[in-house]
Structures are given as structure tokens and as C-alpha cells.
PDB file of C-alpha atoms in Angstrom:
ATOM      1  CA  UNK A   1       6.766 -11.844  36.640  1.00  0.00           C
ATOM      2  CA  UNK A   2       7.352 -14.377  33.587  1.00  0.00           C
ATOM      3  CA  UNK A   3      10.724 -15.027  32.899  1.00  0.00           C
ATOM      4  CA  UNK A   4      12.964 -15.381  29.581  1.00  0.00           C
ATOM      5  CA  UNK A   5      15.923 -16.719  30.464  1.00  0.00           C
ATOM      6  CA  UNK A   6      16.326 -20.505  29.096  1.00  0.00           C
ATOM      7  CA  UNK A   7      18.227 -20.819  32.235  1.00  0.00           C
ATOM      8  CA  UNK A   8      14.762 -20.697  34.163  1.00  0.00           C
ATOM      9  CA  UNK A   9      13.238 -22.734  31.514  1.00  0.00           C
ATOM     10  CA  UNK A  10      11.843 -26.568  31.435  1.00  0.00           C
ATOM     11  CA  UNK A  11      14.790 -29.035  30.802  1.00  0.00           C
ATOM     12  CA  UNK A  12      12.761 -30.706  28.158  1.00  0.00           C
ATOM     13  CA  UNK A  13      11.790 -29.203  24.672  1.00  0.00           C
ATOM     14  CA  UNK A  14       8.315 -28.123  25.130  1.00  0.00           C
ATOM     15  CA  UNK A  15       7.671 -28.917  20.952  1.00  0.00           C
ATOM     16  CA  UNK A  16       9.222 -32.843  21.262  1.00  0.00           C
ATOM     17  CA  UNK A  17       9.477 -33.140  24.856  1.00  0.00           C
ATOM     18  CA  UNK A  18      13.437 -34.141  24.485  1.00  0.00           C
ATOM     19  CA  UNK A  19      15.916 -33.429  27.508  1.00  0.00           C
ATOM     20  CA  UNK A  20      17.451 -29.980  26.165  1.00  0.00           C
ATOM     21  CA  UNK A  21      20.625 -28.714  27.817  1.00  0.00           C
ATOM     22  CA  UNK A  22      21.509 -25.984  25.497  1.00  0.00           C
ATOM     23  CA  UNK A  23      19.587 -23.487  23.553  1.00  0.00           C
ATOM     24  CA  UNK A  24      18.160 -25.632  20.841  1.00  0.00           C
ATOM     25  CA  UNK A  25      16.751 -28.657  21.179  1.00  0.00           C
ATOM     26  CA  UNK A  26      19.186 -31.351  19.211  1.00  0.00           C
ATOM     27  CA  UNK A  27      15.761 -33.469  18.467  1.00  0.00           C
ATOM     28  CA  UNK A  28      14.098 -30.379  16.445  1.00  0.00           C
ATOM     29  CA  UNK A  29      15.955 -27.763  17.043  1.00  0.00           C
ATOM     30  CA  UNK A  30      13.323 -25.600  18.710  1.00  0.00           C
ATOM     31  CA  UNK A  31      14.920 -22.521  20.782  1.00  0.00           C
ATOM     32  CA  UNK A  32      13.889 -22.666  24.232  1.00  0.00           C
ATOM     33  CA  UNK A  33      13.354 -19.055  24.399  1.00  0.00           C
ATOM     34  CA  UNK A  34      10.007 -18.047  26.393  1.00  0.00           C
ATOM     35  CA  UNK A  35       7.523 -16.389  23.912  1.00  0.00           C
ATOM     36  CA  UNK A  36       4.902 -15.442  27.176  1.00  0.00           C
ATOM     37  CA  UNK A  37       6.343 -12.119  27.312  1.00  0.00           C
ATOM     38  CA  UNK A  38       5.227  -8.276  26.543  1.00  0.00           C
ATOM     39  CA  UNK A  39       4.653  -7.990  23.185  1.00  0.00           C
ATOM     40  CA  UNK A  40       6.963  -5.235  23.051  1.00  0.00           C
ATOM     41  CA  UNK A  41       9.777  -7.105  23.588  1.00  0.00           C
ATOM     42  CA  UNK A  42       8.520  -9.941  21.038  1.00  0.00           C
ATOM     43  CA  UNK A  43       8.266  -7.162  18.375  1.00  0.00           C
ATOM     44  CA  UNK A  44      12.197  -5.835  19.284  1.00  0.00           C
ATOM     45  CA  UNK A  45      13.145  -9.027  18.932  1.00  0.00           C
ATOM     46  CA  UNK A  46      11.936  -9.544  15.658  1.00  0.00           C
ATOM     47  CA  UNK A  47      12.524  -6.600  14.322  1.00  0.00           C
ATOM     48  CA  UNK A  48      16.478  -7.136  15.459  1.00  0.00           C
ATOM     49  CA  UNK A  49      16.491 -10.759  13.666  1.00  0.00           C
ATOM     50  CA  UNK A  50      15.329  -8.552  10.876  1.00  0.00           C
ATOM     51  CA  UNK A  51      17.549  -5.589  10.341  1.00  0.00           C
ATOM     52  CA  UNK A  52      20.323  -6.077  12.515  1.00  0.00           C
ATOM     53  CA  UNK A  53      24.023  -5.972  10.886  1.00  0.00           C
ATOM     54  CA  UNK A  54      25.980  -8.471  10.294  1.00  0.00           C
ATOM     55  CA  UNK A  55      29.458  -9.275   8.509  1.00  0.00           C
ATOM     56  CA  UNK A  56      27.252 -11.902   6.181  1.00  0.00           C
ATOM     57  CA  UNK A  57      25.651  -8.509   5.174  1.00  0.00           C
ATOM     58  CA  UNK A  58      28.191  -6.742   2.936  1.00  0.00           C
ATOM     59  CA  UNK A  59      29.604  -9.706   1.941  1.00  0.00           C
ATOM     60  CA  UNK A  60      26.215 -10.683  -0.065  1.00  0.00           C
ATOM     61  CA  UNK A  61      25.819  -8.021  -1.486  1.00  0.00           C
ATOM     62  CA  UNK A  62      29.510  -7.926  -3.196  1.00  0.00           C
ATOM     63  CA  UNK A  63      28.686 -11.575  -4.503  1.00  0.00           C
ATOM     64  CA  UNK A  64      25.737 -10.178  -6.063  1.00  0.00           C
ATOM     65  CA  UNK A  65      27.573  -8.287  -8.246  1.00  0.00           C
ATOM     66  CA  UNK A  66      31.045  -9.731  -8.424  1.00  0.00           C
ATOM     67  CA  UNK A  67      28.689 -13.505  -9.029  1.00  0.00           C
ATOM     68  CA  UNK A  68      25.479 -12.826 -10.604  1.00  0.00           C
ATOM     69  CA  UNK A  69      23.211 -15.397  -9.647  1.00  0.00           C
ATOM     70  CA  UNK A  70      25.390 -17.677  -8.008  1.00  0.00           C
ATOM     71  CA  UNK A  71      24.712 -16.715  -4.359  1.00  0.00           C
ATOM     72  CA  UNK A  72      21.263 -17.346  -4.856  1.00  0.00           C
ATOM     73  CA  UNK A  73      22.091 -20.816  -6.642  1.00  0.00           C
ATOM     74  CA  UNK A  74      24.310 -21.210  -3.275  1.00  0.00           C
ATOM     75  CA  UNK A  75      21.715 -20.228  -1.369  1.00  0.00           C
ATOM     76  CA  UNK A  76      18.903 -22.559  -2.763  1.00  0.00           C
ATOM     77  CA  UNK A  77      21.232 -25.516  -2.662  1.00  0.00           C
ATOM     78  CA  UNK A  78      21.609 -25.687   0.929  1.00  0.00           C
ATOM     79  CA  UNK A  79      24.874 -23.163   1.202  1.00  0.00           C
ATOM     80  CA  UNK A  80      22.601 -20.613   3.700  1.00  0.00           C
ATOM     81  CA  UNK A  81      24.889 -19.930   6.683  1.00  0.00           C
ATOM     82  CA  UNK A  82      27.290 -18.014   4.239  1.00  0.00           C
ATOM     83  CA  UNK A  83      24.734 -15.205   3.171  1.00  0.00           C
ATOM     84  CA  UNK A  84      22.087 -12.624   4.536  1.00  0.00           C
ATOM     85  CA  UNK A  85      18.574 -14.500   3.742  1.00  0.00           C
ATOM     86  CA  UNK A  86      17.060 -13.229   0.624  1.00  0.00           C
ATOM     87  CA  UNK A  87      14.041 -11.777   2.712  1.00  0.00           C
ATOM     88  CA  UNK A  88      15.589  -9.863   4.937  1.00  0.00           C
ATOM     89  CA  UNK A  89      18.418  -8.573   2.726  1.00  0.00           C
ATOM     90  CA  UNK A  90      15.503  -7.626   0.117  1.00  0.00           C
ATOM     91  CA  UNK A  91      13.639  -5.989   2.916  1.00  0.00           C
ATOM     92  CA  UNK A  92      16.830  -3.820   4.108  1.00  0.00           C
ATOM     93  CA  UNK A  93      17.665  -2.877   0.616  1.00  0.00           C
ATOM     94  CA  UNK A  94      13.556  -1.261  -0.088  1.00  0.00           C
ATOM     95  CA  UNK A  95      13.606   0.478   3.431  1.00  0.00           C
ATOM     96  CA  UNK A  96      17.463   1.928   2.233  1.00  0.00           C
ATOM     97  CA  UNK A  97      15.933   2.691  -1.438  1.00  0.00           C
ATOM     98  CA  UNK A  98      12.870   4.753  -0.389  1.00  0.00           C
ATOM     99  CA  UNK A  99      14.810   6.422   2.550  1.00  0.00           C
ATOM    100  CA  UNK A 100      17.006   7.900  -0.200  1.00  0.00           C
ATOM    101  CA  UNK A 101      14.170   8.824  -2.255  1.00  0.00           C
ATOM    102  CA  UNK A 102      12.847  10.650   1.099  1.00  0.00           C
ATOM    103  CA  UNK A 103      15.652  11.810   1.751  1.00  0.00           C
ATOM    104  CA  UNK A 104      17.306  13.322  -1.222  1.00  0.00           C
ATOM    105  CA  UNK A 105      13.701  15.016  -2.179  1.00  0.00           C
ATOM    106  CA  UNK A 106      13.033  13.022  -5.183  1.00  0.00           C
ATOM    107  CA  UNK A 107       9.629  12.967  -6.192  1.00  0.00           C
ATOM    108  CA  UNK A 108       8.653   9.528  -7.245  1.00  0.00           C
ATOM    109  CA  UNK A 109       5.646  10.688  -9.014  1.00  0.00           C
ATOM    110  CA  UNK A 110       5.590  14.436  -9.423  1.00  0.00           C
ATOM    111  CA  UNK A 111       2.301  16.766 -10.205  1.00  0.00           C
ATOM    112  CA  UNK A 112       2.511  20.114 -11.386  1.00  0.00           C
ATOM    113  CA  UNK A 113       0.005  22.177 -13.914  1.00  0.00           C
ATOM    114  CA  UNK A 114       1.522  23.293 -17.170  1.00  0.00           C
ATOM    115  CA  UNK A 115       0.575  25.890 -19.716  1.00  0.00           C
ATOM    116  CA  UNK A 116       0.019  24.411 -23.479  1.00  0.00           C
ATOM    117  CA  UNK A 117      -0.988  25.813 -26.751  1.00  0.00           C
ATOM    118  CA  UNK A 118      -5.004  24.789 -25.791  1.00  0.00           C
ATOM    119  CA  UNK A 119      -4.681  25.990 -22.334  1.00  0.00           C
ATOM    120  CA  UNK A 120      -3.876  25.353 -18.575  1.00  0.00           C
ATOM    121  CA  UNK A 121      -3.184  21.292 -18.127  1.00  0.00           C
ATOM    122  CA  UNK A 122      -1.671  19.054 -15.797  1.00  0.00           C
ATOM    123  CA  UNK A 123       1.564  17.002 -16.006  1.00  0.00           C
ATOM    124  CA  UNK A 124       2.257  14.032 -14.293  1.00  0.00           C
ATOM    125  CA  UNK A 125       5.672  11.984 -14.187  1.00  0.00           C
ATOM    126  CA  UNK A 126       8.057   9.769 -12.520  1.00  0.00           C
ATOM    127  CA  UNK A 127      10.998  10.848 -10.720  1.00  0.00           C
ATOM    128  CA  UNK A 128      11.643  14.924 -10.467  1.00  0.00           C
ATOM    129  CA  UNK A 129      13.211  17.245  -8.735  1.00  0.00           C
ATOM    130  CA  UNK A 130      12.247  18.380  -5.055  1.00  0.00           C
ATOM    131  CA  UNK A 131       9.423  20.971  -5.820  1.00  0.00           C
ATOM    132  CA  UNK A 132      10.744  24.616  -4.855  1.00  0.00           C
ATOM    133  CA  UNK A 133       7.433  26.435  -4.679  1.00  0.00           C
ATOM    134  CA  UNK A 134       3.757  26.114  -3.925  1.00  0.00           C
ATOM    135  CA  UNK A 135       1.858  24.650  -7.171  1.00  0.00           C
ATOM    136  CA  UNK A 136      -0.096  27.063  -8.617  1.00  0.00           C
ATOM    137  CA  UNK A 137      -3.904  26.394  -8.106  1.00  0.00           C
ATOM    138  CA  UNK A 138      -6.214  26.218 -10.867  1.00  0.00           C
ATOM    139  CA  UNK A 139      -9.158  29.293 -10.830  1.00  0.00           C
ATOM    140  CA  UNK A 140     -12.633  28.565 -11.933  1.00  0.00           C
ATOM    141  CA  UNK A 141     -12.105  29.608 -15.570  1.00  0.00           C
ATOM    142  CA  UNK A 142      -9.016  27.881 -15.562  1.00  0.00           C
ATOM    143  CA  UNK A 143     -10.384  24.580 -14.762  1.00  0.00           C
ATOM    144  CA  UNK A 144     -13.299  25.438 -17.068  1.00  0.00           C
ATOM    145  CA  UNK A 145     -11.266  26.082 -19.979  1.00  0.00           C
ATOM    146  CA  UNK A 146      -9.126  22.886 -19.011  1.00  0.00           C
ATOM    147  CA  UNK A 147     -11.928  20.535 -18.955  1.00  0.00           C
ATOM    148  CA  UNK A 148     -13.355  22.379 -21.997  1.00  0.00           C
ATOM    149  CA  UNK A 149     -10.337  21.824 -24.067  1.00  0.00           C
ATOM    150  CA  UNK A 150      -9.500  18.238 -23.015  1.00  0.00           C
ATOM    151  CA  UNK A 151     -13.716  17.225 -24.281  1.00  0.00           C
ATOM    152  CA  UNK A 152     -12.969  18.406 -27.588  1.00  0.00           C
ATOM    153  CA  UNK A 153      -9.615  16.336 -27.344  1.00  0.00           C
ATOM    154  CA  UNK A 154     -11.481  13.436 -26.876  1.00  0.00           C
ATOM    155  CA  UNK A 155     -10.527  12.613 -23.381  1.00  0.00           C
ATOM    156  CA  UNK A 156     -12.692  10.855 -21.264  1.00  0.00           C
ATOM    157  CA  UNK A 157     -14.449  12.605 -18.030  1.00  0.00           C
ATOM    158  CA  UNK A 158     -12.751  10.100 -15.876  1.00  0.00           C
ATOM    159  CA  UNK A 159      -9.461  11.343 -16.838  1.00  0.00           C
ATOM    160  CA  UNK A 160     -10.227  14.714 -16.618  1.00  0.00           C
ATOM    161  CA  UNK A 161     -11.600  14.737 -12.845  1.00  0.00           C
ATOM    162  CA  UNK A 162      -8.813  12.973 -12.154  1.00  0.00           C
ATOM    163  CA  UNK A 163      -6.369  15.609 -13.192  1.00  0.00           C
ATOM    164  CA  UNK A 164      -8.645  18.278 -12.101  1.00  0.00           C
ATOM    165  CA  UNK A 165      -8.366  16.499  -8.947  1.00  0.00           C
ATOM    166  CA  UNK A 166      -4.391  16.048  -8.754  1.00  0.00           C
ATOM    167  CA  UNK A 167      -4.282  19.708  -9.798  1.00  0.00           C
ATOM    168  CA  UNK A 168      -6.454  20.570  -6.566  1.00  0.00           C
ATOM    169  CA  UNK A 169      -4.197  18.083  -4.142  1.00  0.00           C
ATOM    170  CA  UNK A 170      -0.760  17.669  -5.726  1.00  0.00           C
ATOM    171  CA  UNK A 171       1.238  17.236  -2.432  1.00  0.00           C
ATOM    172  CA  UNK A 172      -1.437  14.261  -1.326  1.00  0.00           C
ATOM    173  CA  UNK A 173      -1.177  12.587  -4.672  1.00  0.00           C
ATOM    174  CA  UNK A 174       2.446  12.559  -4.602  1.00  0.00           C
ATOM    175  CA  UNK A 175       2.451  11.599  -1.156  1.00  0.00           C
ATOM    176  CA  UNK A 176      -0.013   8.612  -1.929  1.00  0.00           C
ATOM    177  CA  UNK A 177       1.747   7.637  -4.699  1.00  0.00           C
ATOM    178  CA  UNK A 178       4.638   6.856  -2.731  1.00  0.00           C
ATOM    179  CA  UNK A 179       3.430   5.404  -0.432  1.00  0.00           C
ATOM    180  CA  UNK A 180       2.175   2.780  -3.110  1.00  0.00           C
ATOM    181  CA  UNK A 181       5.412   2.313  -4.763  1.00  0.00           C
ATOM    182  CA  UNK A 182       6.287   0.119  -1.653  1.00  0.00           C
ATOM    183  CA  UNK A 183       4.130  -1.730  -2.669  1.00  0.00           C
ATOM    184  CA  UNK A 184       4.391  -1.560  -6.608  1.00  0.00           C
ATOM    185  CA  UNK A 185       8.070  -3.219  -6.039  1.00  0.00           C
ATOM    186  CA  UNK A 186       6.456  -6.100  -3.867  1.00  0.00           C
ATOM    187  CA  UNK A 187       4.238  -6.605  -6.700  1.00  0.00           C
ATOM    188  CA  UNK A 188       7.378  -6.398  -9.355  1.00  0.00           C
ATOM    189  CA  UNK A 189       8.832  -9.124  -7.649  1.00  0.00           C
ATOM    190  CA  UNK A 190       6.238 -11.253  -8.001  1.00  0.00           C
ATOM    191  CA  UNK A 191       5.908 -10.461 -11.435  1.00  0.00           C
ATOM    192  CA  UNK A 192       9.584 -11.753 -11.987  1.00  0.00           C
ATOM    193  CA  UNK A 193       8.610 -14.264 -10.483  1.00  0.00           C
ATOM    194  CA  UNK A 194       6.163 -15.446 -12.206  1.00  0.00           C
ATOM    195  CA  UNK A 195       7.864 -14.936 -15.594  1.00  0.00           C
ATOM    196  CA  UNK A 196      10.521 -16.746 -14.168  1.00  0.00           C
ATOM    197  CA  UNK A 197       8.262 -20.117 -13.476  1.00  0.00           C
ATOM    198  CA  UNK A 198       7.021 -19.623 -17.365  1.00  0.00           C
ATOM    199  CA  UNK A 199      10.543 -19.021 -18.946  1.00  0.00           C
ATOM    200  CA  UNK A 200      11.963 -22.575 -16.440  1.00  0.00           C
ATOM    201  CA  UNK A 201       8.987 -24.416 -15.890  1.00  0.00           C
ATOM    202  CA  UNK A 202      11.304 -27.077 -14.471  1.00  0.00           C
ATOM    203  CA  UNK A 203      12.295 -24.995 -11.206  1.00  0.00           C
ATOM    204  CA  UNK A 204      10.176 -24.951  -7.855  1.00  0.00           C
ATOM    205  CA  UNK A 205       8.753 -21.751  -7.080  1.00  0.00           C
ATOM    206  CA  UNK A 206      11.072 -21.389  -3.839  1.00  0.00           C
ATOM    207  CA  UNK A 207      13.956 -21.454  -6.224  1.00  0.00           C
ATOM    208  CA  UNK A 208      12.437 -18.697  -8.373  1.00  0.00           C
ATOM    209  CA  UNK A 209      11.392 -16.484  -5.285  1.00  0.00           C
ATOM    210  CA  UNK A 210      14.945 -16.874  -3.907  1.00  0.00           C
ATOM    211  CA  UNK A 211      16.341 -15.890  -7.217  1.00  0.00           C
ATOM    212  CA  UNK A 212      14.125 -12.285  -7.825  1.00  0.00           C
ATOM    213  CA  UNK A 213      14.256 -11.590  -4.136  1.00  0.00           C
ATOM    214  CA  UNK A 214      18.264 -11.332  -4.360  1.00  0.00           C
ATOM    215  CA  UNK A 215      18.195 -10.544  -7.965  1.00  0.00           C
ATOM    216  CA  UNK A 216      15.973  -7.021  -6.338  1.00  0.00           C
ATOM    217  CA  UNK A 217      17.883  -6.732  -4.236  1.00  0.00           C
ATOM    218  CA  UNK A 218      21.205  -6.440  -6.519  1.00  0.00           C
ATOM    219  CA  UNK A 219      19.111  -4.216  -9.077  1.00  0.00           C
ATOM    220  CA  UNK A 220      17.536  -1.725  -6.206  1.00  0.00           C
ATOM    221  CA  UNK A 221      20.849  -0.081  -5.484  1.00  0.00           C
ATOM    222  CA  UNK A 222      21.757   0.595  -8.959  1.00  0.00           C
ATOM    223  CA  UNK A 223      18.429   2.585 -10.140  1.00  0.00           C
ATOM    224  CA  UNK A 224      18.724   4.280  -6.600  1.00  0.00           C
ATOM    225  CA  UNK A 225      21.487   6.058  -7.502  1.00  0.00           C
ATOM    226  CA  UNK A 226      21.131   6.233 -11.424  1.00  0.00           C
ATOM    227  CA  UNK A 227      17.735   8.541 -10.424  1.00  0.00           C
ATOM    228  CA  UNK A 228      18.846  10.599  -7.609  1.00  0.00           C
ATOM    229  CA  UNK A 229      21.961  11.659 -10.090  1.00  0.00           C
ATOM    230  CA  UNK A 230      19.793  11.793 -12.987  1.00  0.00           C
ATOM    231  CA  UNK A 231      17.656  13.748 -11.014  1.00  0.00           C
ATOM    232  CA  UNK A 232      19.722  16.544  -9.977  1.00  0.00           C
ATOM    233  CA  UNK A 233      21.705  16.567 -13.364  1.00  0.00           C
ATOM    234  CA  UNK A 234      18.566  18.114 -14.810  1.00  0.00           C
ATOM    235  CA  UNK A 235      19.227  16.153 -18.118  1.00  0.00           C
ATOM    236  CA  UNK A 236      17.862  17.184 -21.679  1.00  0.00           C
ATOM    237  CA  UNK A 237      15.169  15.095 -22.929  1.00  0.00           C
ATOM    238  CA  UNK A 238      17.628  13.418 -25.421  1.00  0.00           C
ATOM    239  CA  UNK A 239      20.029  12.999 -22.365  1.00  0.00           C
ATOM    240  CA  UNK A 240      17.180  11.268 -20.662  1.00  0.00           C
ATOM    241  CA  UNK A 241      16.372   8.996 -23.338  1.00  0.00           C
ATOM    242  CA  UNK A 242      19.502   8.007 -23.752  1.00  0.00           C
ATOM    243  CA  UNK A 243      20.008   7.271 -20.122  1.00  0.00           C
ATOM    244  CA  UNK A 244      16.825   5.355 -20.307  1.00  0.00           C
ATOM    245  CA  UNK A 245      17.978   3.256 -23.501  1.00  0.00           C
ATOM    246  CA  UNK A 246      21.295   2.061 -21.588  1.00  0.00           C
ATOM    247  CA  UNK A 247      19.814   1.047 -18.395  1.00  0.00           C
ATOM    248  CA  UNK A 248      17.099  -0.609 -20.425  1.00  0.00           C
ATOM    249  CA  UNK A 249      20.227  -2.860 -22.077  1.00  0.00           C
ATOM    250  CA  UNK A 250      22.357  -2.947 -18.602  1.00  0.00           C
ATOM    251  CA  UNK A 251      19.146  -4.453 -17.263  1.00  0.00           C
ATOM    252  CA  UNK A 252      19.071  -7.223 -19.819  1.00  0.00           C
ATOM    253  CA  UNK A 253      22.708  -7.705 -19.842  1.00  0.00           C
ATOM    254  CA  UNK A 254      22.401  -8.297 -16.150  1.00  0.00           C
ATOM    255  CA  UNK A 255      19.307 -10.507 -16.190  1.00  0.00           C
ATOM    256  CA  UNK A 256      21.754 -12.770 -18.704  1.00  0.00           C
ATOM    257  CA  UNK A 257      24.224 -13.120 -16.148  1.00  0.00           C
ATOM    258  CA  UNK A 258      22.012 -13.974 -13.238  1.00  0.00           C
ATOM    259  CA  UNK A 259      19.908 -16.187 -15.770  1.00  0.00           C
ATOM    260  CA  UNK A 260      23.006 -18.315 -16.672  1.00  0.00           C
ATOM    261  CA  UNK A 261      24.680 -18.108 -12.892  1.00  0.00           C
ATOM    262  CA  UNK A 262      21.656 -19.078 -11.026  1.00  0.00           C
ATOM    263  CA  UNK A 263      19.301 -21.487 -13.702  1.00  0.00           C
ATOM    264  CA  UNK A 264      22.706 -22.729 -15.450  1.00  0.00           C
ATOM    265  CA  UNK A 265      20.959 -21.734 -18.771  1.00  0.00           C
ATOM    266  CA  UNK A 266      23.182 -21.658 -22.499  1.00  0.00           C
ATOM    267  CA  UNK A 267      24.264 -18.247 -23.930  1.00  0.00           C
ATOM    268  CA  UNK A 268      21.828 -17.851 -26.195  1.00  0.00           C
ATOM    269  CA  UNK A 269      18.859 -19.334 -24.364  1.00  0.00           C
ATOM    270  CA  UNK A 270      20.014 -16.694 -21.544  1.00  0.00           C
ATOM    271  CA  UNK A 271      19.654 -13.807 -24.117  1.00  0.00           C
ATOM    272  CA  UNK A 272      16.096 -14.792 -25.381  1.00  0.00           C
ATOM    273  CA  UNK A 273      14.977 -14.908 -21.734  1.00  0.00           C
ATOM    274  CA  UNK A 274      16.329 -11.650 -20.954  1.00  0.00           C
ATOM    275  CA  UNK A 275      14.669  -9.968 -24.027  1.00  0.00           C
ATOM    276  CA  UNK A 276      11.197 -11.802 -22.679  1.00  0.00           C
ATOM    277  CA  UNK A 277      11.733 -10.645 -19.121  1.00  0.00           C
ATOM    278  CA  UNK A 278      12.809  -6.911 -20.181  1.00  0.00           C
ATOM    279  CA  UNK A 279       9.666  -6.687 -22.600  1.00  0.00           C
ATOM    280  CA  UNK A 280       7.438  -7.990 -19.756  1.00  0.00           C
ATOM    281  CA  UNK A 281       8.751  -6.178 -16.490  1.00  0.00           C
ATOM    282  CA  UNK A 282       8.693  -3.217 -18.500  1.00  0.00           C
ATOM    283  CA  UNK A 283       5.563  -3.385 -19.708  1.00  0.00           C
ATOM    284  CA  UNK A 284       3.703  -4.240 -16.062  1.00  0.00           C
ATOM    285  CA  UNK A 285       6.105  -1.510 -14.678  1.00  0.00           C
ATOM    286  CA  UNK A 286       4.380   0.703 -16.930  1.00  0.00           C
ATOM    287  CA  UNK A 287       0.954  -0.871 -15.846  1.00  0.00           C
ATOM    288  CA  UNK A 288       2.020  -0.595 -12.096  1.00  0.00           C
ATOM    289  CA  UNK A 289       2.676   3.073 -12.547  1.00  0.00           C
ATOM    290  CA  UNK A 290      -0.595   3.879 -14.408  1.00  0.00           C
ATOM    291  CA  UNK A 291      -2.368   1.801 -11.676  1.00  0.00           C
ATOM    292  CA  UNK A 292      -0.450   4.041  -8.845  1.00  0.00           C
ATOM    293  CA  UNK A 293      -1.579   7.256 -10.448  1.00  0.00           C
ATOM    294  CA  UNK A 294      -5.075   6.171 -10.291  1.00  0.00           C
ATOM    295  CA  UNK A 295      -5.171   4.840  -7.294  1.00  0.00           C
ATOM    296  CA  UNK A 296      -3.383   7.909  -5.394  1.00  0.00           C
ATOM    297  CA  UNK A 297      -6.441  10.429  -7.150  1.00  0.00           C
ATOM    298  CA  UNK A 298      -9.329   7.913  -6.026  1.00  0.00           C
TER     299      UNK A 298
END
């Protein structure tokens, strides 16, 4: 039987080769923890270092929002004991956002066949309602008439099968389409990111991924709960719009604040940047989503 208890372990560092009597080696601060062991228990462990709770926890997450951009500034200048890493707190705060969305029944992207003024069609969105009955399935002369109508329309054949296709299999494009937001929102980060090492050229790219992981990890909260209420408030369309129009400005008002707490940048050079991010993150969120429909009909 291999054992993991440092008491059982070598006196010297097996990294440096340094006497260790405690848990770390003081040379180079390896742990003297024994990684020979099932790989079970190496995967609890790491999941534990991952998402375990801590008081650091909660109290990152109220500096987020009570000091826009400042823990991650505090965080990037060496001030790290005092906060929940910005990879593990962004990882906690997905896995919390997409439970919810599981949870309360909200339909990230949501397929369900329509009737227009030139016939049966399909309607996809973002964000609706749990679905209370079985879709309705297209018959032969209503697909006919359906891909009939869209030709004259203009619309190309590739679109067409690919409603036709969500129409057949709503429940697995939605499902597929979730699962790919996961991703989508890795792929938003990097996104800000980037933006981030155009708009301050000057800053090393571990300062801007520290800055949009905790900056995600502020904002993913937020929409959480702006859609699951907006959701189930069944808004009007003009209530919707409106709703969309004031998050739009809450999300540049709260890029300035992390763009001035984190890159130190002037008032107005803070509003300019946060008119260029919102103008690109929306547009490649738009991109993303387009992409994720596709993808979830291939």
C-alpha cells in the first residue's frame, strides 16, 4: 500500500532535495504530499482545491461590486491571499449560472414552429419560458409549403434544412445549444480579453485575463437573475426592449468603473473604452449565438 501522509514521506524535498520538516519545502515551496496514489483520490482532491468554500469567497465577491476593478488590481499586484483566485471564483460562478438556468427551466435557446401570414415557420430565440407542451411536428405538406414559401423569400436551402431540421428535433437542439453556451462564455472571455490588450496595449496579458475573469465573474450574477425574472414576467416586446436598452447602458456604466478601478484610466478615456467594448462584445455575442444555433442543427 502507498502512503500519503508527509509524515511517512522523505525528509528532503524530492523537487530541490532540501531537508523539509514541515509541509512545504522553505527552498521552493513544493508540498510534500505523495501524488502515487489512486487517481480517484487525486481527482477529489482537486476538485476540493477547486470548489470548496471559503470565507475569502463571499468576501470577493462583495468587493466586486462595492470596488469595481480594484480586487483584481489587488490581485495582480501581488495582494492574492486576501481573495478567491480569479479561476476558480469564475469557474464557481458559470457552474452556479447554468445550474439556475437548469434549474429554473429557462430555455437558453428556445425552438418552437409558428404560424405566419405565408405559412407554418419556425422561431428560434434566446431565453424563454420552460416549454409546457410537446412541439407540434411539422406534416409533409406542412414542411412542403414551409420550404416552398421560404424559396420564394429568398432564403437559402441551408437555412431552410436547418429549420426544417430544428422543427423535427427541438428538444436536442435546445439541449445542444446549451450545452455550447458553456462554452460560448469561455469564448466571451477571451474576447474581452482580447479587446482589452487592444484598448491598453501597455498591460501584460495576465493582467488582462485576471481582470475579465473577475470582471465575469461580477457580471454573471447580474444577467442570471435579470433573465430568470424577465423570464417569468412574460414582458411585452416594448417591456423587453426596454429592459434590453438599460442593461445594455448598466453594462457600460459598469465596464467604466472596472476600466478606471483596475487600468487607472481618466474619465473620459474610461467612457470611450466602454462604448468600444459594449459595441464589440455585443456584436461577437451576437456572432457566438448565431454560431451556437448552427452548430446545435449540424
Amino acid at each position: 500500500m502507498i502512503l500519503n501522509d508527509s509524515a511517512h514521506a522523505s525528509p528532503n524535498c524530492a523537487n530541490c532535495g532540501a531537508e523539509v520538516s514541515e509541509q512545504f519545502c522553505p527552498r521552493c515551496g513544493q508540498s510534500r504530499d505523495d501524488i502515487k496514489r489512486p487517481f480517484w483520490s487525486l481527482a477529489t482532491d482537486t476538485l476540493d482545491g477547486l470548489l470548496s468554500w471559503d470565507g475569502r469567497l463571499l468576501t470577493t465577491l462583495r468587493q466586486l461590486y462595492t470596488r469595481p476593478g480594484h480586487v483584481a488590481r489587488d490581485y495582480a499586484d501581488g495582494k492574492r491571499s486576501s481573495f478567491t483566485a480569479p479561476v476558480r471564483l469564475y469557474v464557481i460562478v458559470s457552474l452556479v449560472f447554468f445550474a439556475a438556468m437548469t434549474i429554473s427551466g429557462v430555455r437558453i435557446f428556445a425552438v418552437d414552429t409558428v404560424s405566419t401570414e405565408t405559412g407554418p415557420g419556425v422561431s428560434i430565440t434566446m431565453f424563454q419560458p420552460p416549454r409546457t407542451n410537446e412541439p407540434p411536428v411539422f406534416t409533409a405538406e406542412e414542411r412542403a409549403e414551409m420550404t416552398a414559401s421560404a424559396s420564394e423569400l429568398g432564403v437559402d436551402p441551408f437555412w431552410i434544412n436547418m429549420g426544417l431540421y430544428a422543427a423535427d428535433h427541438p428538444s436536442e437542439v435546445e439541449s445542444k445549444a446549451a450545452a455550447a453556451a458553456n462554452q460560448a462564455m469561455i469564448l466571451m472571455v477571451f474576447v474581452f480579453i482580447l479587446v482589452n490588450m487592444a484598448l491598453h496595449p501597455h498591460a501584460r496579458i495576465i493582467e488582462h485575463t485576471i481582470h475579465a475573469l473577475y470582471y465575469h465573474a461580477a457580471f454573471l450574477p447580474i444577467a442570471g437573475a435579470v433573465l430568470i425574472v424577465g423570464v417569468y414576467m412574460n414582458m411585452s416586446l416594448s417591456a423587453a426592449l426596454a429592459v434590453l436598452a438599460a442593461g445594455l447602458i448598466c453594462s457600460m456604466a459598469a465596464y467604466y468603473l472596472f476600466d478606471r478601478g483596475f487600468y487607472g484610466s481618466s474619465w473620459w478615456g474610461a467612457i470611450l473604452r466602454a462604448v468600444t467594448m459594449s459595441t464589440v462584445y455585443g456584436f461577437a455575442t451576437v456572432c457566438l449565438s448565431l454560431g451556437l444555433i448552427v452548430l446545435a442543427t449540424l
